[in-house]
CSV table of C-alpha atoms and ligand atoms in Angstrom, one decimal:
chain,number,residue,atom,x,y,z
F,1,UNK,CA,4.5,-20.5,-1.8
F,2,UNK,CA,1.9,-18.8,-4.0
F,3,UNK,CA,-0.9,-16.3,-3.7
F,4,UNK,CA,-3.3,-18.1,-6.0
F,5,UNK,CA,-5.4,-15.2,-7.4
F,6,UNK,CA,-5.4,-13.1,-4.2
F,7,UNK,CA,-6.3,-9.5,-5.0
F,8,UNK,CA,-3.4,-7.3,-4.1
F,9,UNK,CA,-3.0,-3.5,-4.6
F,10,UNK,CA,0.6,-2.2,-4.9
F,11,UNK,CA,0.8,1.5,-4.3
F,12,UNK,CA,4.1,3.0,-5.4
F,13,UNK,CA,4.4,0.4,-8.1
F,14,UNK,CA,6.4,2.8,-10.3
F,15,UNK,CA,9.3,2.7,-7.7
F,16,UNK,CA,12.1,0.3,-7.2
F,17,UNK,CA,10.6,-1.5,-4.2
F,18,UNK,CA,7.0,-1.3,-5.3
F,19,UNK,CA,8.0,-2.5,-8.8
F,20,UNK,CA,10.0,-5.4,-7.4
F,21,UNK,CA,7.2,-6.4,-5.0
F,22,UNK,CA,4.6,-6.3,-7.9
F,23,UNK,CA,6.8,-8.5,-10.1
F,24,UNK,CA,7.4,-11.0,-7.3
F,25,UNK,CA,3.8,-11.2,-6.3
F,26,UNK,CA,2.7,-11.5,-10.0
F,27,UNK,CA,5.1,-14.4,-10.3
F,28,UNK,CA,3.4,-16.1,-7.4
F,29,UNK,CA,0.0,-15.8,-9.0
F,30,UNK,CA,-1.5,-12.6,-7.4
F,31,UNK,CA,-4.3,-10.7,-9.1
F,32,UNK,CA,-2.6,-7.3,-9.0
F,33,UNK,CA,-3.8,-3.7,-9.3
F,34,UNK,CA,-1.1,-1.0,-9.5
F,35,UNK,CA,-1.0,2.6,-8.4
F,36,UNK,CA,1.8,5.1,-8.9
F,37,UNK,CA,2.5,8.7,-9.7
F,38,UNK,CA,4.3,8.7,-13.0
F,39,UNK,CA,1.6,7.7,-15.6
F,40,UNK,CA,4.1,6.6,-18.3
F,41,UNK,CA,6.1,4.4,-15.9
F,42,UNK,CA,2.9,3.0,-14.5
F,43,UNK,CA,1.6,2.1,-17.9
F,44,UNK,CA,4.9,0.3,-18.7
F,45,UNK,CA,4.9,-1.6,-15.4
F,46,UNK,CA,1.2,-2.6,-15.8
F,47,UNK,CA,1.8,-3.9,-19.3
F,48,UNK,CA,5.0,-5.7,-18.5
F,49,UNK,CA,3.1,-7.7,-15.9
F,50,UNK,CA,0.4,-8.7,-18.4
F,51,UNK,CA,-1.9,-5.7,-18.5
F,52,UNK,CA,-2.9,-5.1,-14.9
F,53,UNK,CA,-5.4,-2.4,-13.9
F,54,UNK,CA,-3.6,0.8,-13.0
F,55,UNK,CA,-4.3,4.2,-11.4
F,56,UNK,CA,-2.2,7.4,-11.1
F,57,UNK,CA,-2.3,9.4,-7.9
F,58,UNK,CA,-0.3,12.1,-6.1
F,59,UNK,CA,0.5,12.0,-2.4
F,60,UNK,CA,-0.8,15.5,-2.0
F,61,UNK,CA,-4.3,14.4,-2.9
F,62,UNK,CA,-5.1,12.6,0.3
F,63,UNK,CA,-8.7,11.9,-0.7
F,64,UNK,CA,-7.4,10.3,-3.9
F,65,UNK,CA,-5.0,8.2,-1.8
F,66,UNK,CA,-7.9,7.1,0.5
F,67,UNK,CA,-9.9,6.0,-2.6
F,68,UNK,CA,-7.2,3.7,-4.0
F,69,UNK,CA,-8.3,0.5,-2.1
F,70,UNK,CA,-11.9,0.8,-3.1
F,71,UNK,CA,-10.8,1.4,-6.7
F,72,UNK,CA,-8.7,-1.8,-6.6
F,73,UNK,CA,-11.5,-3.9,-5.0
F,74,UNK,CA,-13.8,-2.7,-7.9
F,75,UNK,CA,-11.2,-3.8,-10.5
F,76,UNK,CA,-10.2,-7.1,-8.9
F,77,UNK,CA,-13.5,-8.2,-7.3
F,78,UNK,CA,-11.8,-8.5,-3.9
F,79,UNK,CA,-8.9,-7.0,-2.0
F,80,UNK,CA,-6.8,-9.4,0.1
F,81,UNK,CA,-3.7,-7.3,0.6
F,82,UNK,CA,-2.3,-3.9,0.2
F,83,UNK,CA,1.4,-3.0,-0.3
F,84,UNK,CA,2.5,0.6,0.1
F,85,UNK,CA,6.0,1.5,-1.1
F,86,UNK,CA,5.6,5.3,-1.5
F,87,UNK,CA,8.3,7.6,-0.2
F,88,UNK,CA,10.9,10.3,-0.9
F,89,UNK,CA,14.2,10.9,0.7
F,90,UNK,CA,15.4,14.3,2.2
F,91,UNK,CA,18.8,15.3,3.4
F,92,UNK,CA,20.3,18.2,5.3
F,93,UNK,CA,20.7,19.5,8.9
F,94,UNK,CA,17.3,20.1,10.5
F,95,UNK,CA,18.1,23.9,10.9
F,96,UNK,CA,18.5,24.2,7.1
F,97,UNK,CA,15.5,22.2,5.9
F,98,UNK,CA,12.7,24.6,4.9
F,99,UNK,CA,9.2,24.2,6.2
F,100,UNK,CA,8.0,23.5,2.6
F,101,UNK,CA,10.5,20.6,2.3
F,102,UNK,CA,9.5,19.3,5.7
F,103,UNK,CA,5.8,19.4,4.7
F,104,UNK,CA,6.7,17.5,1.5
F,105,UNK,CA,8.6,14.8,3.4
F,106,UNK,CA,5.8,14.4,6.0
F,107,UNK,CA,3.1,14.3,3.3
F,108,UNK,CA,4.8,11.7,1.0
F,109,UNK,CA,6.3,9.5,3.7
F,110,UNK,CA,3.6,9.6,6.3
F,111,UNK,CA,0.2,11.3,5.5
F,112,UNK,CA,-0.2,9.7,2.1
F,113,UNK,CA,0.6,6.1,3.2
F,114,UNK,CA,-1.7,6.7,6.2
F,115,UNK,CA,-4.5,7.8,4.0
F,116,UNK,CA,-4.1,4.8,1.7
F,117,UNK,CA,-4.2,2.4,4.6
F,118,UNK,CA,-7.1,4.2,6.3
F,119,UNK,CA,-9.1,3.8,3.1
F,120,UNK,CA,-8.3,0.1,2.9
F,121,UNK,CA,-9.5,-1.0,6.3
F,122,UNK,CA,-13.2,-1.3,5.4
F,123,UNK,CA,-12.4,-2.8,2.0
F,124,UNK,CA,-9.9,-5.6,2.8
F,125,UNK,CA,-11.3,-9.1,3.1
F,126,UNK,CA,-11.2,-10.7,6.5
F,127,UNK,CA,-7.8,-12.4,7.0
F,128,UNK,CA,-6.3,-9.7,4.8
F,129,UNK,CA,-3.0,-7.9,5.3
F,130,UNK,CA,-1.4,-4.5,4.8
F,131,UNK,CA,2.4,-4.1,4.3
F,132,UNK,CA,3.8,-0.6,4.4
F,133,UNK,CA,7.5,0.2,3.8
F,134,UNK,CA,9.0,2.4,6.5
F,135,UNK,CA,12.7,1.8,6.9
F,136,UNK,CA,15.5,0.8,9.1
F,137,UNK,CA,16.0,4.5,9.9
F,138,UNK,CA,13.1,4.2,12.4
F,139,UNK,CA,15.4,2.1,14.6
F,140,UNK,CA,18.5,4.1,13.8
F,141,UNK,CA,17.8,7.7,13.0
F,142,UNK,CA,20.9,9.5,11.7
F,143,UNK,CA,22.1,13.1,11.6
F,144,UNK,CA,21.2,15.0,8.4
F,145,UNK,CA,17.9,13.1,7.9
F,146,UNK,CA,15.8,14.4,10.8
F,147,UNK,CA,12.7,15.2,8.8
F,148,UNK,CA,12.7,12.0,6.8
F,149,UNK,CA,13.3,10.0,9.9
F,150,UNK,CA,10.5,11.8,11.8
F,151,UNK,CA,8.1,11.1,8.9
F,152,UNK,CA,9.0,7.4,8.8
F,153,UNK,CA,8.8,7.1,12.6
F,154,UNK,CA,5.4,8.8,12.7
F,155,UNK,CA,4.2,6.3,10.1
F,156,UNK,CA,5.7,3.4,12.0
F,157,UNK,CA,4.0,4.5,15.2
F,158,UNK,CA,0.6,4.9,13.5
F,159,UNK,CA,0.9,1.5,11.9
F,160,UNK,CA,1.6,-0.1,15.3
F,161,UNK,CA,-1.5,1.4,16.8
F,162,UNK,CA,-3.7,0.5,13.7
F,163,UNK,CA,-2.4,-3.0,13.8
F,164,UNK,CA,-3.8,-3.4,17.4
F,165,UNK,CA,-7.0,-1.7,16.5
F,166,UNK,CA,-7.8,-4.0,13.5
F,167,UNK,CA,-6.6,-7.3,15.0
F,168,UNK,CA,-10.1,-8.2,16.0
F,169,UNK,CA,-11.1,-7.8,12.3
F,170,UNK,CA,-8.4,-10.3,11.4
F,171,UNK,CA,-6.4,-7.7,9.4
F,172,UNK,CA,-2.6,-8.0,9.7
F,173,UNK,CA,-0.6,-4.7,9.6
F,174,UNK,CA,3.1,-5.0,8.7
F,175,UNK,CA,5.6,-2.3,9.2
F,176,UNK,CA,8.4,-3.2,6.7
F,177,UNK,CA,11.7,-1.7,8.0
F,178,UNK,CA,13.6,-2.1,4.8
F,179,UNK,CA,17.4,-1.7,5.0
F,180,UNK,CA,19.3,0.7,2.8
F,181,UNK,CA,19.1,-0.7,-0.8
F,182,UNK,CA,21.1,-0.5,-3.9
F,183,UNK,CA,18.5,1.7,-5.7
F,184,UNK,CA,18.4,5.3,-6.9
F,185,UNK,CA,16.1,6.3,-4.0
F,186,UNK,CA,18.7,8.6,-2.3
F,187,UNK,CA,19.5,10.3,-5.6
F,188,UNK,CA,15.8,11.2,-6.1
F,189,UNK,CA,15.8,13.2,-2.8
F,190,UNK,CA,13.3,16.0,-2.6
F,191,UNK,CA,15.8,18.2,-0.7
F,192,UNK,CA,19.5,18.0,-0.1
F,193,UNK,CA,22.2,15.6,-1.3
F,194,UNK,CA,22.8,12.2,0.1
F,195,UNK,CA,26.1,11.7,2.0
F,196,UNK,CA,28.1,8.6,1.2
F,197,UNK,CA,25.8,5.9,2.4
F,198,UNK,CA,27.8,2.8,1.7
F,199,UNK,CA,26.7,-0.2,-0.3
F,200,UNK,CA,23.0,-1.0,-0.2
F,201,UNK,CA,21.4,-4.4,-0.1
F,202,UNK,CA,20.2,-6.2,-3.2
F,203,UNK,CA,16.6,-5.0,-3.7
F,204,UNK,CA,15.4,-8.3,-5.2
F,205,UNK,CA,16.5,-10.3,-2.1
F,206,UNK,CA,15.5,-7.6,0.3
F,207,UNK,CA,12.0,-7.2,-1.1
F,208,UNK,CA,11.6,-11.0,-1.0
F,209,UNK,CA,12.9,-11.4,2.5
F,210,UNK,CA,11.4,-8.3,4.2
F,211,UNK,CA,8.1,-7.8,2.3
F,212,UNK,CA,6.9,-10.6,0.0
F,213,UNK,CA,7.5,-13.7,2.3
F,214,UNK,CA,6.2,-12.0,5.5
F,215,UNK,CA,3.2,-10.8,3.5
F,216,UNK,CA,2.4,-14.4,2.3
F,217,UNK,CA,2.9,-15.6,5.8
F,218,UNK,CA,0.4,-12.9,7.1
F,219,UNK,CA,-2.1,-14.1,4.4
F,220,UNK,CA,-1.6,-17.7,5.6
F,221,UNK,CA,-0.2,-18.8,2.2
Z,312,LIG,N1,15.7,2.4,-1.4
Z,312,LIG,C1,16.1,2.4,-0.2
Z,312,LIG,O1,17.3,2.3,0.2
Z,312,LIG,C2,15.1,2.4,0.9
Z,312,LIG,C3,15.5,1.9,2.2
Z,312,LIG,C4,14.5,1.9,3.2
Z,312,LIG,C5,13.2,2.3,2.9
Z,312,LIG,N2,12.9,2.7,1.7
Z,312,LIG,C6,11.5,3.1,1.4
Z,312,LIG,O2,11.0,2.2,0.4
Z,312,LIG,C7,10.0,3.0,-0.3
Z,312,LIG,C8,10.2,2.9,-1.8
Z,312,LIG,O3,11.5,3.3,-2.1
Z,312,LIG,P1,12.2,3.0,-3.5
Z,312,LIG,O4,13.6,2.6,-3.2
Z,312,LIG,O5,11.3,2.1,-4.3
Z,312,LIG,O6,12.2,4.5,-4.1
Z,312,LIG,P2,11.7,5.0,-5.5
Z,312,LIG,O7,12.2,4.1,-6.6
Z,312,LIG,O8,12.1,6.4,-5.6
Z,312,LIG,O9,10.1,4.9,-5.4
Z,312,LIG,C9,9.4,5.8,-4.6
Z,312,LIG,C10,7.9,5.7,-4.9
Z,312,LIG,O10,7.2,6.7,-4.3
Z,312,LIG,C11,6.5,7.4,-5.2
Z,312,LIG,N3,6.3,8.8,-4.9
Z,312,LIG,C12,7.3,9.7,-4.6
Z,312,LIG,N4,6.7,10.9,-4.5
Z,312,LIG,C13,5.4,10.8,-4.7
Z,312,LIG,C14,4.3,11.7,-4.7
Z,312,LIG,N5,4.4,13.0,-4.4
Z,312,LIG,N6,3.1,11.2,-5.0
Z,312,LIG,C15,2.9,9.8,-5.2
Z,312,LIG,N7,3.9,9.0,-5.3
Z,312,LIG,C16,5.1,9.4,-5.0
Z,312,LIG,C17,7.2,7.2,-6.5
Z,312,LIG,O11,6.4,7.5,-7.6
Z,312,LIG,P3,6.9,7.8,-9.1
Z,312,LIG,O12,8.1,6.9,-9.3
Z,312,LIG,O13,5.8,7.5,-10.0
Z,312,LIG,O14,7.3,9.3,-9.1
Z,312,LIG,C18,7.6,5.8,-6.4
Z,312,LIG,O15,6.6,4.9,-6.7
Z,312,LIG,C19,10.0,4.4,0.2
Z,312,LIG,O16,9.0,4.5,1.2
Z,312,LIG,C20,11.3,4.5,0.9
Z,312,LIG,O17,11.3,5.4,2.0
Z,312,LIG,C21,13.8,2.7,0.7
């Protein structure tokens, strides 16, 4: 299955999941635009995929997040799909997590993805699709991750409602409940230290199965 020049914006393309999604979609013929925080890593990813348009952003700049889709449409000529794989882990008993850390986790894992999606709804072509990575934690919240789980669950709930609201515009909204993966995500936590999490799934296979193939399906490809 291919995507034959479909315009796709990957937000969080500097990360493991976003980078993997961008690579797989590029391999299937997508016209990609890439957004990420780290400018150096973003430049490398964009150039490794053949010189794609790129834009740096920070989750705390919600207006900037909301403008990403319009920027991508300007670069690509059309926007058929949006992938959002932005997030940061946080660990520790709820009583010990500071309000500043809680704000950070809610901003990066919920408010920023919501702003990116909100900014895309008037920009996506009819029949387009949005795929946002939440996580299996939404279905199985665990001790020591209350704030991270709350942020992902807020995002998942919001996506569910938005999906119903835009169905009449023929926009598909996917909540990608990715399983725990074999990536450095937990080691990059904004607060606390990860407990022993056990082996993670292969990111290549997981991104293909949970994100890329369902996205192609939603696009009717
Ligand atoms: N890995 C897992 O086991 C797992 C499991 C379930 C769900 N997920 C979810 O999958 C998504 C991607 O995870 P990953 O494994 O790819 O982790 P990752 O490699 O750490 O990537 C995280 C992404 O979020 C971006 N990001 C973090 N803080 C940001 C900020 N303040 N402003 C803008 N961007 C920011 C990073 O940008 P820079 O790299 O440019 O800093 C990167 O693009 C996250 O939503 C995560 O919750 C991961």
